[in-house]
PDB file of C-alpha atoms in Angstrom:
ATOM      1  CA  UNK A   1      -9.062  10.042  12.972  1.00 92.00           C
ATOM      2  CA  UNK A   2      -9.474   6.581  11.945  1.00 96.00           C
ATOM      3  CA  UNK A   3      -6.138   4.462  13.113  1.00 97.00           C
ATOM      4  CA  UNK A   4      -5.627   0.774  12.410  1.00 98.00           C
ATOM      5  CA  UNK A   5      -3.197  -1.451  14.426  1.00 98.00           C
ATOM      6  CA  UNK A   6      -1.962  -5.034  13.300  1.00 98.00           C
ATOM      7  CA  UNK A   7      -1.223  -7.677  15.852  1.00 98.00           C
ATOM      8  CA  UNK A   8      -0.389 -11.263  16.180  1.00 97.00           C
ATOM      9  CA  UNK A   9       2.633 -13.875  16.084  1.00 97.00           C
ATOM     10  CA  UNK A  10       6.045 -12.469  14.841  1.00 96.00           C
ATOM     11  CA  UNK A  11       7.257 -16.345  14.139  1.00 98.00           C
ATOM     12  CA  UNK A  12       5.351 -19.097  12.547  1.00 98.00           C
ATOM     13  CA  UNK A  13       6.519 -22.686  11.737  1.00 98.00           C
ATOM     14  CA  UNK A  14       7.141 -23.586   7.913  1.00 98.00           C
ATOM     15  CA  UNK A  15       3.467 -25.556   6.872  1.00 98.00           C
ATOM     16  CA  UNK A  16       1.799 -23.724   9.466  1.00 98.00           C
ATOM     17  CA  UNK A  17      -0.873 -20.910   9.600  1.00 98.00           C
ATOM     18  CA  UNK A  18      -0.045 -16.957   9.519  1.00 98.00           C
ATOM     19  CA  UNK A  19      -3.108 -15.607  11.469  1.00 98.00           C
ATOM     20  CA  UNK A  20      -2.919 -11.377  12.099  1.00 98.00           C
ATOM     21  CA  UNK A  21      -5.869  -9.121  13.691  1.00 98.00           C
ATOM     22  CA  UNK A  22      -6.176  -5.419  12.624  1.00 98.00           C
ATOM     23  CA  UNK A  23      -8.347  -2.963  14.828  1.00 98.00           C
ATOM     24  CA  UNK A  24      -9.612  -0.456  13.868  1.00 98.00           C
ATOM     25  CA  UNK A  25     -10.113   2.554  15.885  1.00 97.00           C
ATOM     26  CA  UNK A  26     -11.802   6.524  15.683  1.00 96.00           C
ATOM     27  CA  UNK A  27     -14.496   5.203  13.382  1.00 95.00           C
ATOM     28  CA  UNK A  28     -16.725   2.255  12.574  1.00 96.00           C
ATOM     29  CA  UNK A  29     -15.440  -0.460  10.249  1.00 97.00           C
ATOM     30  CA  UNK A  30     -19.089  -0.573   9.132  1.00 94.00           C
ATOM     31  CA  UNK A  31     -19.314   2.228   6.610  1.00 89.00           C
ATOM     32  CA  UNK A  32     -18.506   2.737   3.125  1.00 93.00           C
ATOM     33  CA  UNK A  33     -14.849   1.845   3.200  1.00 95.00           C
ATOM     34  CA  UNK A  34     -13.164  -1.286   2.349  1.00 97.00           C
ATOM     35  CA  UNK A  35     -10.151  -2.457   4.539  1.00 98.00           C
ATOM     36  CA  UNK A  36      -7.241  -4.394   3.438  1.00 98.00           C
ATOM     37  CA  UNK A  37      -3.931  -5.826   3.850  1.00 98.00           C
ATOM     38  CA  UNK A  38      -0.718  -5.560   2.325  1.00 98.00           C
ATOM     39  CA  UNK A  39       3.011  -6.995   2.624  1.00 98.00           C
ATOM     40  CA  UNK A  40       6.389  -5.711   2.030  1.00 97.00           C
ATOM     41  CA  UNK A  41       9.443  -8.522   1.927  1.00 93.00           C
ATOM     42  CA  UNK A  42      12.828  -7.291   0.486  1.00 78.00           C
ATOM     43  CA  UNK A  43      12.619  -9.300  -2.436  1.00 69.00           C
ATOM     44  CA  UNK A  44       8.911  -8.663  -3.872  1.00 72.00           C
ATOM     45  CA  UNK A  45       8.690  -4.949  -2.443  1.00 86.00           C
ATOM     46  CA  UNK A  46       4.639  -4.175  -2.033  1.00 96.00           C
ATOM     47  CA  UNK A  47       2.475  -6.825  -2.182  1.00 97.00           C
ATOM     48  CA  UNK A  48      -1.359  -6.191  -2.314  1.00 97.00           C
ATOM     49  CA  UNK A  49      -2.969  -9.017  -0.511  1.00 98.00           C
ATOM     50  CA  UNK A  50      -6.709  -8.438  -0.172  1.00 97.00           C
ATOM     51  CA  UNK A  51      -9.396  -6.663   0.875  1.00 97.00           C
ATOM     52  CA  UNK A  52     -12.660  -6.855   2.869  1.00 98.00           C
ATOM     53  CA  UNK A  53     -16.023  -5.138   3.026  1.00 97.00           C
ATOM     54  CA  UNK A  54     -18.064  -4.955   6.474  1.00 97.00           C
ATOM     55  CA  UNK A  55     -20.999  -6.852   4.722  1.00 96.00           C
ATOM     56  CA  UNK A  56     -18.090  -9.851   4.583  1.00 96.00           C
ATOM     57  CA  UNK A  57     -17.323  -9.162   0.546  1.00 97.00           C
ATOM     58  CA  UNK A  58     -13.754 -10.009  -0.091  1.00 97.00           C
ATOM     59  CA  UNK A  59     -11.166  -9.393  -2.866  1.00 96.00           C
ATOM     60  CA  UNK A  60      -7.893 -11.619  -2.911  1.00 97.00           C
ATOM     61  CA  UNK A  61      -4.675 -11.288  -4.588  1.00 96.00           C
ATOM     62  CA  UNK A  62      -5.030 -14.602  -7.055  1.00 96.00           C
ATOM     63  CA  UNK A  63      -1.618 -15.695  -6.447  1.00 96.00           C
ATOM     64  CA  UNK A  64      -2.321 -16.467  -2.527  1.00 97.00           C
ATOM     65  CA  UNK A  65      -6.477 -17.027  -3.102  1.00 97.00           C
ATOM     66  CA  UNK A  66      -5.670 -20.937  -2.435  1.00 97.00           C
ATOM     67  CA  UNK A  67      -4.392 -20.286   0.727  1.00 98.00           C
ATOM     68  CA  UNK A  68      -6.032 -16.996   1.779  1.00 98.00           C
ATOM     69  CA  UNK A  69      -8.890 -16.037   4.239  1.00 98.00           C
ATOM     70  CA  UNK A  70      -9.731 -12.714   5.469  1.00 98.00           C
ATOM     71  CA  UNK A  71     -12.644 -11.961   7.792  1.00 98.00           C
ATOM     72  CA  UNK A  72     -14.330  -8.997   9.491  1.00 98.00           C
ATOM     73  CA  UNK A  73     -15.938  -8.681  13.037  1.00 97.00           C
ATOM     74  CA  UNK A  74     -18.117  -5.699  13.022  1.00 97.00           C
ATOM     75  CA  UNK A  75     -18.857  -6.131  16.628  1.00 97.00           C
ATOM     76  CA  UNK A  76     -15.226  -6.079  17.757  1.00 97.00           C
ATOM     77  CA  UNK A  77     -14.210  -3.378  15.100  1.00 97.00           C
ATOM     78  CA  UNK A  78     -11.695  -5.665  13.361  1.00 98.00           C
ATOM     79  CA  UNK A  79     -10.720  -7.714  10.330  1.00 98.00           C
ATOM     80  CA  UNK A  80      -8.327 -10.718  10.351  1.00 98.00           C
ATOM     81  CA  UNK A  81      -5.973 -12.419   8.312  1.00 98.00           C
ATOM     82  CA  UNK A  82      -5.364 -16.036   7.485  1.00 98.00           C
ATOM     83  CA  UNK A  83      -2.997 -17.646   5.401  1.00 98.00           C
ATOM     84  CA  UNK A  84      -2.119 -21.017   5.328  1.00 98.00           C
ATOM     85  CA  UNK A  85       0.654 -23.365   4.375  1.00 98.00           C
ATOM     86  CA  UNK A  86       3.150 -20.701   4.870  1.00 98.00           C
ATOM     87  CA  UNK A  87       6.937 -21.031   3.758  1.00 98.00           C
ATOM     88  CA  UNK A  88       9.735 -18.586   4.080  1.00 96.00           C
ATOM     89  CA  UNK A  89       8.508 -16.907   0.981  1.00 95.00           C
ATOM     90  CA  UNK A  90       5.465 -15.351   3.071  1.00 97.00           C
ATOM     91  CA  UNK A  91       8.348 -13.982   5.454  1.00 97.00           C
ATOM     92  CA  UNK A  92       7.559  -9.866   5.364  1.00 98.00           C
ATOM     93  CA  UNK A  93       6.251  -6.783   7.133  1.00 98.00           C
ATOM     94  CA  UNK A  94       2.400  -7.166   7.153  1.00 98.00           C
ATOM     95  CA  UNK A  95       0.286  -4.168   7.082  1.00 98.00           C
ATOM     96  CA  UNK A  96      -3.235  -3.368   7.437  1.00 98.00           C
ATOM     97  CA  UNK A  97      -4.882  -0.402   5.908  1.00 98.00           C
ATOM     98  CA  UNK A  98      -8.215   1.655   5.154  1.00 97.00           C
ATOM     99  CA  UNK A  99      -9.312   1.927   1.675  1.00 96.00           C
ATOM    100  CA  UNK A 100     -11.123   5.027   1.569  1.00 94.00           C
ATOM    101  CA  UNK A 101     -13.971   5.059  -0.731  1.00 91.00           C
ATOM    102  CA  UNK A 102     -14.365   8.886  -0.705  1.00 89.00           C
ATOM    103  CA  UNK A 103     -11.239   9.383  -2.592  1.00 90.00           C
ATOM    104  CA  UNK A 104     -11.247   6.597  -4.684  1.00 89.00           C
ATOM    105  CA  UNK A 105     -10.501   3.548  -2.810  1.00 93.00           C
ATOM    106  CA  UNK A 106      -6.756   4.762  -1.963  1.00 96.00           C
ATOM    107  CA  UNK A 107      -4.866   3.383   1.245  1.00 97.00           C
ATOM    108  CA  UNK A 108      -5.021   6.368   3.274  1.00 96.00           C
ATOM    109  CA  UNK A 109      -4.451   5.035   6.796  1.00 97.00           C
ATOM    110  CA  UNK A 110      -1.812   2.406   7.223  1.00 98.00           C
ATOM    111  CA  UNK A 111      -0.723   0.798  10.206  1.00 98.00           C
ATOM    112  CA  UNK A 112       2.870   0.686  11.810  1.00 98.00           C
ATOM    113  CA  UNK A 113       3.149  -2.861  10.196  1.00 97.00           C
ATOM    114  CA  UNK A 114       4.202  -6.385  11.784  1.00 98.00           C
ATOM    115  CA  UNK A 115       7.061  -8.509  10.920  1.00 97.00           C
ATOM    116  CA  UNK A 116       6.419 -12.121  10.365  1.00 98.00           C
ATOM    117  CA  UNK A 117       8.830 -14.392  10.182  1.00 97.00           C
ATOM    118  CA  UNK A 118       8.551 -17.786   8.950  1.00 97.00           C
ATOM    119  CA  UNK A 119      11.056 -20.331  10.247  1.00 97.00           C
ATOM    120  CA  UNK A 120      11.454 -23.254  12.390  1.00 96.00           C
TER     121      UNK A 120
ATOM    122  CA  UNK B   1      -1.639  -8.150 -13.941  1.00 94.00           C
ATOM    123  CA  UNK B   2      -0.430  -4.434 -15.138  1.00 96.00           C
ATOM    124  CA  UNK B   3       3.532  -3.772 -14.261  1.00 97.00           C
ATOM    125  CA  UNK B   4       4.547  -0.602 -12.861  1.00 98.00           C
ATOM    126  CA  UNK B   5       8.068   0.076 -13.603  1.00 98.00           C
ATOM    127  CA  UNK B   6       9.880   3.176 -11.614  1.00 98.00           C
ATOM    128  CA  UNK B   7      12.781   5.090 -12.565  1.00 97.00           C
ATOM    129  CA  UNK B   8      15.392   5.910 -11.608  1.00 98.00           C
ATOM    130  CA  UNK B   9      15.886   3.463  -9.129  1.00 97.00           C
ATOM    131  CA  UNK B  10      18.061   6.187  -7.350  1.00 98.00           C
ATOM    132  CA  UNK B  11      17.439  10.108  -7.243  1.00 98.00           C
ATOM    133  CA  UNK B  12      20.682  11.257  -5.679  1.00 98.00           C
ATOM    134  CA  UNK B  13      19.834  15.205  -4.840  1.00 98.00           C
ATOM    135  CA  UNK B  14      20.381  18.033  -2.634  1.00 98.00           C
ATOM    136  CA  UNK B  15      18.058  19.967  -0.098  1.00 98.00           C
ATOM    137  CA  UNK B  16      16.327  22.650  -2.349  1.00 98.00           C
ATOM    138  CA  UNK B  17      16.840  20.595  -5.464  1.00 98.00           C
ATOM    139  CA  UNK B  18      13.836  19.341  -7.690  1.00 98.00           C
ATOM    140  CA  UNK B  19      12.899  15.919  -8.012  1.00 98.00           C
ATOM    141  CA  UNK B  20      11.194  14.549 -10.678  1.00 98.00           C
ATOM    142  CA  UNK B  21      10.281  10.319 -10.749  1.00 98.00           C
ATOM    143  CA  UNK B  22       8.775   8.558 -13.454  1.00 98.00           C
ATOM    144  CA  UNK B  23       6.281   5.767 -13.214  1.00 98.00           C
ATOM    145  CA  UNK B  24       5.249   3.857 -16.273  1.00 98.00           C
ATOM    146  CA  UNK B  25       2.572   1.503 -16.946  1.00 98.00           C
ATOM    147  CA  UNK B  26       2.532  -2.010 -18.905  1.00 98.00           C
ATOM    148  CA  UNK B  27      -0.503  -0.634 -20.326  1.00 97.00           C
ATOM    149  CA  UNK B  28      -3.561   2.133 -20.198  1.00 98.00           C
ATOM    150  CA  UNK B  29      -4.660   2.792 -16.673  1.00 97.00           C
ATOM    151  CA  UNK B  30      -6.237   6.067 -17.465  1.00 97.00           C
ATOM    152  CA  UNK B  31      -5.413   8.225 -13.820  1.00 97.00           C
ATOM    153  CA  UNK B  32      -5.890   5.225 -11.638  1.00 97.00           C
ATOM    154  CA  UNK B  33      -2.155   5.936 -10.047  1.00 98.00           C
ATOM    155  CA  UNK B  34      -1.088   7.005  -6.839  1.00 98.00           C
ATOM    156  CA  UNK B  35       1.822   7.746  -5.143  1.00 98.00           C
ATOM    157  CA  UNK B  36       3.101   6.568  -1.653  1.00 98.00           C
ATOM    158  CA  UNK B  37       5.978   7.766   0.547  1.00 98.00           C
ATOM    159  CA  UNK B  38       8.084   5.504   2.513  1.00 96.00           C
ATOM    160  CA  UNK B  39      10.372   6.369   5.205  1.00 96.00           C
ATOM    161  CA  UNK B  40      12.939   3.746   7.234  1.00 93.00           C
ATOM    162  CA  UNK B  41      10.981   1.759   9.738  1.00 93.00           C
ATOM    163  CA  UNK B  42       7.725   3.553   9.102  1.00 95.00           C
ATOM    164  CA  UNK B  43       4.665   2.479   7.092  1.00 97.00           C
ATOM    165  CA  UNK B  44       3.961   4.048   3.499  1.00 97.00           C
ATOM    166  CA  UNK B  45       2.089   7.055   3.311  1.00 98.00           C
ATOM    167  CA  UNK B  46      -0.741   8.385   0.524  1.00 98.00           C
ATOM    168  CA  UNK B  47       0.812  11.475  -1.384  1.00 98.00           C
ATOM    169  CA  UNK B  48      -0.984  11.441  -4.601  1.00 98.00           C
ATOM    170  CA  UNK B  49      -3.995   9.898  -5.906  1.00 98.00           C
ATOM    171  CA  UNK B  50      -6.113   9.536  -9.144  1.00 97.00           C
ATOM    172  CA  UNK B  51      -2.526  10.939 -10.555  1.00 98.00           C
ATOM    173  CA  UNK B  52      -2.794  14.365  -9.534  1.00 98.00           C
ATOM    174  CA  UNK B  53      -4.840  14.839  -6.552  1.00 98.00           C
ATOM    175  CA  UNK B  54      -2.780  15.426  -3.297  1.00 98.00           C
ATOM    176  CA  UNK B  55      -4.065  13.493  -0.159  1.00 97.00           C
ATOM    177  CA  UNK B  56      -4.667  15.333   2.574  1.00 96.00           C
ATOM    178  CA  UNK B  57      -2.133  17.147   4.944  1.00 96.00           C
ATOM    179  CA  UNK B  58       0.067  16.938   1.685  1.00 98.00           C
ATOM    180  CA  UNK B  59       2.616  19.974   1.222  1.00 98.00           C
ATOM    181  CA  UNK B  60       1.887  21.604  -2.154  1.00 98.00           C
ATOM    182  CA  UNK B  61       5.933  20.936  -3.196  1.00 98.00           C
ATOM    183  CA  UNK B  62       4.347  17.386  -4.145  1.00 98.00           C
ATOM    184  CA  UNK B  63       2.574  17.256  -7.461  1.00 98.00           C
ATOM    185  CA  UNK B  64       1.312  14.587  -9.714  1.00 98.00           C
ATOM    186  CA  UNK B  65       0.864  13.986 -13.033  1.00 98.00           C
ATOM    187  CA  UNK B  66      -0.027  11.902 -16.593  1.00 98.00           C
ATOM    188  CA  UNK B  67      -2.453   9.743 -17.619  1.00 98.00           C
ATOM    189  CA  UNK B  68      -2.599   6.683 -19.815  1.00 98.00           C
ATOM    190  CA  UNK B  69       0.703   4.581 -19.163  1.00 98.00           C
ATOM    191  CA  UNK B  70       3.261   7.615 -18.468  1.00 98.00           C
ATOM    192  CA  UNK B  71       3.256   9.344 -14.861  1.00 98.00           C
ATOM    193  CA  UNK B  72       5.539  11.609 -12.998  1.00 98.00           C
ATOM    194  CA  UNK B  73       5.602  12.559  -9.416  1.00 98.00           C
ATOM    195  CA  UNK B  74       7.709  15.791  -8.728  1.00 98.00           C
ATOM    196  CA  UNK B  75       8.681  17.660  -5.405  1.00 98.00           C
ATOM    197  CA  UNK B  76       9.722  21.123  -6.305  1.00 97.00           C
ATOM    198  CA  UNK B  77      12.237  21.633  -3.715  1.00 97.00           C
ATOM    199  CA  UNK B  78      13.278  19.174  -1.635  1.00 98.00           C
ATOM    200  CA  UNK B  79      13.081  19.393   2.365  1.00 98.00           C
ATOM    201  CA  UNK B  80      15.169  17.059   4.427  1.00 97.00           C
ATOM    202  CA  UNK B  81      12.202  15.197   5.311  1.00 97.00           C
ATOM    203  CA  UNK B  82      11.661  14.277   1.654  1.00 98.00           C
ATOM    204  CA  UNK B  83      14.480  11.749   1.340  1.00 98.00           C
ATOM    205  CA  UNK B  84      12.791   8.687   1.450  1.00 97.00           C
ATOM    206  CA  UNK B  85      11.570   5.931  -1.194  1.00 96.00           C
ATOM    207  CA  UNK B  86       8.433   6.763  -3.406  1.00 98.00           C
ATOM    208  CA  UNK B  87       6.336   4.173  -4.519  1.00 98.00           C
ATOM    209  CA  UNK B  88       3.429   4.130  -7.715  1.00 98.00           C
ATOM    210  CA  UNK B  89       0.257   2.241  -7.134  1.00 98.00           C
ATOM    211  CA  UNK B  90      -2.397   1.399  -9.610  1.00 97.00           C
ATOM    212  CA  UNK B  91      -6.046   0.581  -9.260  1.00 96.00           C
ATOM    213  CA  UNK B  92      -7.417   0.461 -12.656  1.00 96.00           C
ATOM    214  CA  UNK B  93      -6.927  -3.484 -13.404  1.00 91.00           C
ATOM    215  CA  UNK B  94      -7.407  -5.962 -10.725  1.00 87.00           C
ATOM    216  CA  UNK B  95      -6.660  -8.399  -9.580  1.00 87.00           C
ATOM    217  CA  UNK B  96      -4.410  -7.981  -8.497  1.00 93.00           C
ATOM    218  CA  UNK B  97      -3.373  -4.150  -7.787  1.00 95.00           C
ATOM    219  CA  UNK B  98      -0.120  -3.514  -8.112  1.00 96.00           C
ATOM    220  CA  UNK B  99       2.947  -1.488  -7.046  1.00 97.00           C
ATOM    221  CA  UNK B 100       5.843  -0.494  -8.679  1.00 97.00           C
ATOM    222  CA  UNK B 101       9.574  -1.381  -7.579  1.00 96.00           C
ATOM    223  CA  UNK B 102      10.031   2.329  -5.751  1.00 97.00           C
ATOM    224  CA  UNK B 103      12.392   4.608  -6.094  1.00 97.00           C
ATOM    225  CA  UNK B 104      14.715   6.068  -3.685  1.00 97.00           C
ATOM    226  CA  UNK B 105      15.576   9.652  -3.170  1.00 98.00           C
ATOM    227  CA  UNK B 106      18.557  10.150  -1.556  1.00 98.00           C
ATOM    228  CA  UNK B 107      20.853  13.047   0.026  1.00 97.00           C
ATOM    229  CA  UNK B 108      23.956  13.850  -2.316  1.00 94.00           C
TER     230      UNK B 108
END
């Protein structure tokens, strides 16, 4: 059974860079599935950040695209989120997910989530 | 961007009651709608995909229906563990994929 788990700093300074890693276990990241990041804040609910395929192909939310980079490390079976120039509005619980191809690309596996607070 | 509007915001029911949750899309999304359940302190869990297909391991009391712009999630007989927040999500037009604002099913 595939599991995903987020890790990274819980506190980021304003104007800094938010960096998170998602480790995939129980299966290979190099299959037919995509992998994604979402976030949830009290003010905005669930927000789609972006998705990546093991080839490196990415889809980004246009509202974040200028600050966002999602990358994949097939050897380590993990993928990464980098969000630059953060503000308090980026404070949220960040989730990594598996986007399961054989049911039409829905989020069937979620990490526990990691709270990232942007504050000085 | 497709906007999903969920109603009601809160549903107050008792165990054993039937729950009916609505999700309306701002434009046609065919059957490209999913439903997720989220309990406090937990990540969302996929319940329904493609409007009416139960995800793996989801009990039969959960069912989804609808197409186009109007969708419904029904819980035939509420169990104590079903009291949670439910979100709909569309995967028809992107970017971005979007979610509804959620419906909280609370115990009366």
